[in-house]
Tab-separated table of C-alpha atoms in Angstrom:
chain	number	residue	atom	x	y	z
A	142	UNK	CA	63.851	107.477	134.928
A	143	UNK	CA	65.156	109.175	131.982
A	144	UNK	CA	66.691	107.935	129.153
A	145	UNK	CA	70.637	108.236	129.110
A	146	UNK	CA	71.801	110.624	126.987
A	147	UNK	CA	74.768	108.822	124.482
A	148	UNK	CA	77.309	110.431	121.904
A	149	UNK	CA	77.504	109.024	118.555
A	150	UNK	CA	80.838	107.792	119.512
A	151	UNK	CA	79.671	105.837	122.418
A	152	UNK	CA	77.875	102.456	122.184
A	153	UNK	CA	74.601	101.993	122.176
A	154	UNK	CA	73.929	99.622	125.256
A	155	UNK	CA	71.320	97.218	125.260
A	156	UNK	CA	69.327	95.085	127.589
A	157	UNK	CA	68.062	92.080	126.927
A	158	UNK	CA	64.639	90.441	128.954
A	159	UNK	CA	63.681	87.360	127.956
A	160	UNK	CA	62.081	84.110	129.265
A	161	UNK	CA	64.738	81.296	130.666
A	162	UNK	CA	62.795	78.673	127.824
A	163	UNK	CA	64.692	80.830	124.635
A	164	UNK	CA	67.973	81.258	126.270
A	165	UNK	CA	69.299	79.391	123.284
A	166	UNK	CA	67.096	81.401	120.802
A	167	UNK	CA	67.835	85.207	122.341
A	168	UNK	CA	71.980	84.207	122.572
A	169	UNK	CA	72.836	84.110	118.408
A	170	UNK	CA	70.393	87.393	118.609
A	171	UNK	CA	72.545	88.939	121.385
A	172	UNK	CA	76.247	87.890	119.413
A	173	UNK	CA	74.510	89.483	116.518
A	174	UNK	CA	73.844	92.968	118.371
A	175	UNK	CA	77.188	92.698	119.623
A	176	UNK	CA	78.723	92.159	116.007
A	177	UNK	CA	77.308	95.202	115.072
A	178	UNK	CA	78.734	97.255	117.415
A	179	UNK	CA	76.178	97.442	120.359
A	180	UNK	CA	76.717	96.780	123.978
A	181	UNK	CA	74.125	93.857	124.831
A	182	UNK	CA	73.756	93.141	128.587
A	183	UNK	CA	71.302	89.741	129.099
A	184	UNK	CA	71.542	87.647	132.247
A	185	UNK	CA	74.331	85.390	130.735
A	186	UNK	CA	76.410	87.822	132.033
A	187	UNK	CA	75.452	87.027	135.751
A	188	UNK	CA	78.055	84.892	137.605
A	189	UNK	CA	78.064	83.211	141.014
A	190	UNK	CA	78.249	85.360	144.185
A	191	UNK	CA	76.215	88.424	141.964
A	192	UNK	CA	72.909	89.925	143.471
A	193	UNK	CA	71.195	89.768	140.492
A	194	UNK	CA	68.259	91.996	141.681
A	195	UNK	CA	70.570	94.991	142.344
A	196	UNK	CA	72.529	94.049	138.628
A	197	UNK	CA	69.576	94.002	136.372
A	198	UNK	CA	68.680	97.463	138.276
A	199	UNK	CA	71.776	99.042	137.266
A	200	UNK	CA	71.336	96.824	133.904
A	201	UNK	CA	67.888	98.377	132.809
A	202	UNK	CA	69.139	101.922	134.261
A	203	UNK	CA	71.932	102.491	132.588
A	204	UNK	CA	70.344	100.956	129.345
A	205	UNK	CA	68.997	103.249	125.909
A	206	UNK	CA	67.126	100.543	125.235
A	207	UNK	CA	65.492	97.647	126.334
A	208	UNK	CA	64.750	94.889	124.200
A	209	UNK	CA	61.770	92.311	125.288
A	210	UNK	CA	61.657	88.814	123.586
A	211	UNK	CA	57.809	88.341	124.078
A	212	UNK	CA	56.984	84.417	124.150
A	213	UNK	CA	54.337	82.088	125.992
A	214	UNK	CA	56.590	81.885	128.832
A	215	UNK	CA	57.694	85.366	128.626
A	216	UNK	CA	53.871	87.156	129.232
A	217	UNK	CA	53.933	84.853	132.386
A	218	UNK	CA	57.358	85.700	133.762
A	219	UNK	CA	57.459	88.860	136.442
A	220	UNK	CA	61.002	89.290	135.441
A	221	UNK	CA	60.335	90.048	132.303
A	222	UNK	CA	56.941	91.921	132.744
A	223	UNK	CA	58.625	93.944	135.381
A	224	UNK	CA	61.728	94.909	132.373
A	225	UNK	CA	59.100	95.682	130.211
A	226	UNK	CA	57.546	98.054	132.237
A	227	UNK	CA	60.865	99.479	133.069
A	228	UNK	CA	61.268	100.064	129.380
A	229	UNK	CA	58.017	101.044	128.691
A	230	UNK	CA	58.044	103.611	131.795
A	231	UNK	CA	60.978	104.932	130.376
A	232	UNK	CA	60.177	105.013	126.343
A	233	UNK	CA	62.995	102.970	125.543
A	234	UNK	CA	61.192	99.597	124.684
A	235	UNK	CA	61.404	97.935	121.952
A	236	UNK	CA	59.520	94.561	121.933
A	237	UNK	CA	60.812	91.872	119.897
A	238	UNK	CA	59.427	87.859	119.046
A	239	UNK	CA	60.426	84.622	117.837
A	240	UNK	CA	56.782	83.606	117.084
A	241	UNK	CA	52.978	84.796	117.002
A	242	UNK	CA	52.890	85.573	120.545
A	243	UNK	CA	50.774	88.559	121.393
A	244	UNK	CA	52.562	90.930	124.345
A	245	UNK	CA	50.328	90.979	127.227
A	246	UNK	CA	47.902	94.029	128.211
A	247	UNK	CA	49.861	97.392	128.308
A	248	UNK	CA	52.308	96.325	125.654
A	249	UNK	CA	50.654	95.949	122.518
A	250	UNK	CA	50.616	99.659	121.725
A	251	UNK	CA	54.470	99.710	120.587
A	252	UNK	CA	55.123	97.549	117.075
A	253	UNK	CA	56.715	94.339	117.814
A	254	UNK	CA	59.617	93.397	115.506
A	255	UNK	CA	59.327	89.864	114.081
A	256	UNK	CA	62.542	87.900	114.435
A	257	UNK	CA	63.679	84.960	112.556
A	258	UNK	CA	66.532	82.759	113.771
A	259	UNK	CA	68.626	82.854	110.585
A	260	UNK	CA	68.174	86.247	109.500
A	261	UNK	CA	70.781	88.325	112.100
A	262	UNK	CA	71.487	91.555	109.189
A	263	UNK	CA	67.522	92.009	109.196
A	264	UNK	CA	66.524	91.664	112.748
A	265	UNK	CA	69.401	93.998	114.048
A	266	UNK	CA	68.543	96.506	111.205
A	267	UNK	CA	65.005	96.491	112.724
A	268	UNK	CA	66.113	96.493	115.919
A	269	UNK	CA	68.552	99.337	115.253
A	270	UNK	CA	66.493	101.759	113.276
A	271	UNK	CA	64.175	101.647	116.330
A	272	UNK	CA	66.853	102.201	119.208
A	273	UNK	CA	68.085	105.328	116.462
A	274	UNK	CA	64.596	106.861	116.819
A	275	UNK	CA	64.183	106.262	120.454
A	276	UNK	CA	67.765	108.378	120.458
A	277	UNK	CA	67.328	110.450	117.700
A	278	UNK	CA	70.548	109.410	115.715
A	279	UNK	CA	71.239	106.634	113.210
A	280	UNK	CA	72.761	103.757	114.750
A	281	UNK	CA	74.792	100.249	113.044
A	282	UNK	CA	71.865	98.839	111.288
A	283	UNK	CA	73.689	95.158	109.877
A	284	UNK	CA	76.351	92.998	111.553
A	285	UNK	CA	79.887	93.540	110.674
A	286	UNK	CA	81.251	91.219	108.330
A	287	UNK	CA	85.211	89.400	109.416
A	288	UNK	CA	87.536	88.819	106.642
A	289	UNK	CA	87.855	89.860	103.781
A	290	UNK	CA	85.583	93.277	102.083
A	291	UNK	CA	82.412	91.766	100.491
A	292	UNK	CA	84.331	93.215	96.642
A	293	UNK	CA	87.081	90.904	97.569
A	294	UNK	CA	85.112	87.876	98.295
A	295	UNK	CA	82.603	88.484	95.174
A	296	UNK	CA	86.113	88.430	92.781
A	297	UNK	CA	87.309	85.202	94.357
A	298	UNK	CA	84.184	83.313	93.914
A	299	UNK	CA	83.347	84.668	90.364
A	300	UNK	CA	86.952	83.313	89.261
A	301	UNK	CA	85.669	80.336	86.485
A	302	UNK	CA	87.413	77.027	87.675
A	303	UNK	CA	89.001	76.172	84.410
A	304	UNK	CA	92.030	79.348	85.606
A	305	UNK	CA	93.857	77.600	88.091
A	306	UNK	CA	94.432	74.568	85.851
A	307	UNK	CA	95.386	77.003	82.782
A	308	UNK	CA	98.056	78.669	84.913
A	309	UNK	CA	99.147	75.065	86.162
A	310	UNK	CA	99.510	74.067	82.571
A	311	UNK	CA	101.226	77.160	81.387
A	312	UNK	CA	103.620	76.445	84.311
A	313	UNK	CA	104.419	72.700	83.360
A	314	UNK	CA	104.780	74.214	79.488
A	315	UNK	CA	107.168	77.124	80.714
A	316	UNK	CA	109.111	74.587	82.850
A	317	UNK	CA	109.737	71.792	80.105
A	318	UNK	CA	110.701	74.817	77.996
């Protein structure tokens, strides 16, 4: 298989293969890829009634990259040694871990990227520097931030506390006037 060939207006899609035990571990890292403007496909996304075999197929075909959370369980899971190979097989893997586990045989030749629950901006800037050189283009490398612009947050909080009551007194003062 070859890998899919993506404009830079298109998003970059994603698949996640992981062990069942770090469901809860790989889901803030797959809401994190997806706040930064990737399209993440894990098996969350399978329903009742799905043939899962024939959806992870079209899952890990259509994906530019596959990422593999390598744990204990995960080196001993044929689901996820058979994604890995897919991703391997077509030079589109990029291994990933929550702790010191070493991939198995045939996988330790690509650099794993350590990932620390907590730190979402780093591990998706890791993760997306590597799917931009497995496409050759720079991809979104932190998560986008909601609200307000970073500048306008930084002003509000560097506002000293002793202003609001100034302008409160000023008020009472103007209004006795």
């Amino acid at each position: 298989m070859a890998l899919r060939t993506t404009t830079s207006s298109e998003p970059v899609r994603l698949f996640i293969s992981y062990a069942r035990e770090e469901r809860d571990r790989v889901e803030w890292l797959a809401h994190a890829l997806e706040g930064a403007g990737y399209k993440v496909w894990w098996d969350a996304a399978l329903e009742g009634g799905h043939q899962f075999a024939a959806e992870i197929t079209r899952e890990l075909s259509a994906a530019d990259a596959v990422l593999v959370v390598w744990s204990d369980d995960a080196v001993h899971s044929n689901w996820v040694l058979d994604e890995a190979m897919v991703g391997r097989d077509r030079s589109c893997l990029i291994p990933v871990r929550f702790d010191t586990t070493e991939p198995p045989l045939g996988f330790r030749q690509i650099q794993v990227i350590d990932v620390e629950e907590g730190s979402e901006a780093e591990a998706v800037t890791a993760i997306g520097r590597a799917a931009g050189r497995l496409l050759s283009r720079p991809l979104p490398v932190a998560p986008r931030r909601q609200g307000k612009p970073a500048a306008v947050r930084k002003a509000k909080q560097e506002t000293p506390l002793w202003v609001p009551f100034a302008w409160a007194i000023f008020g009472f003062i103007v209004w006795i006037v």
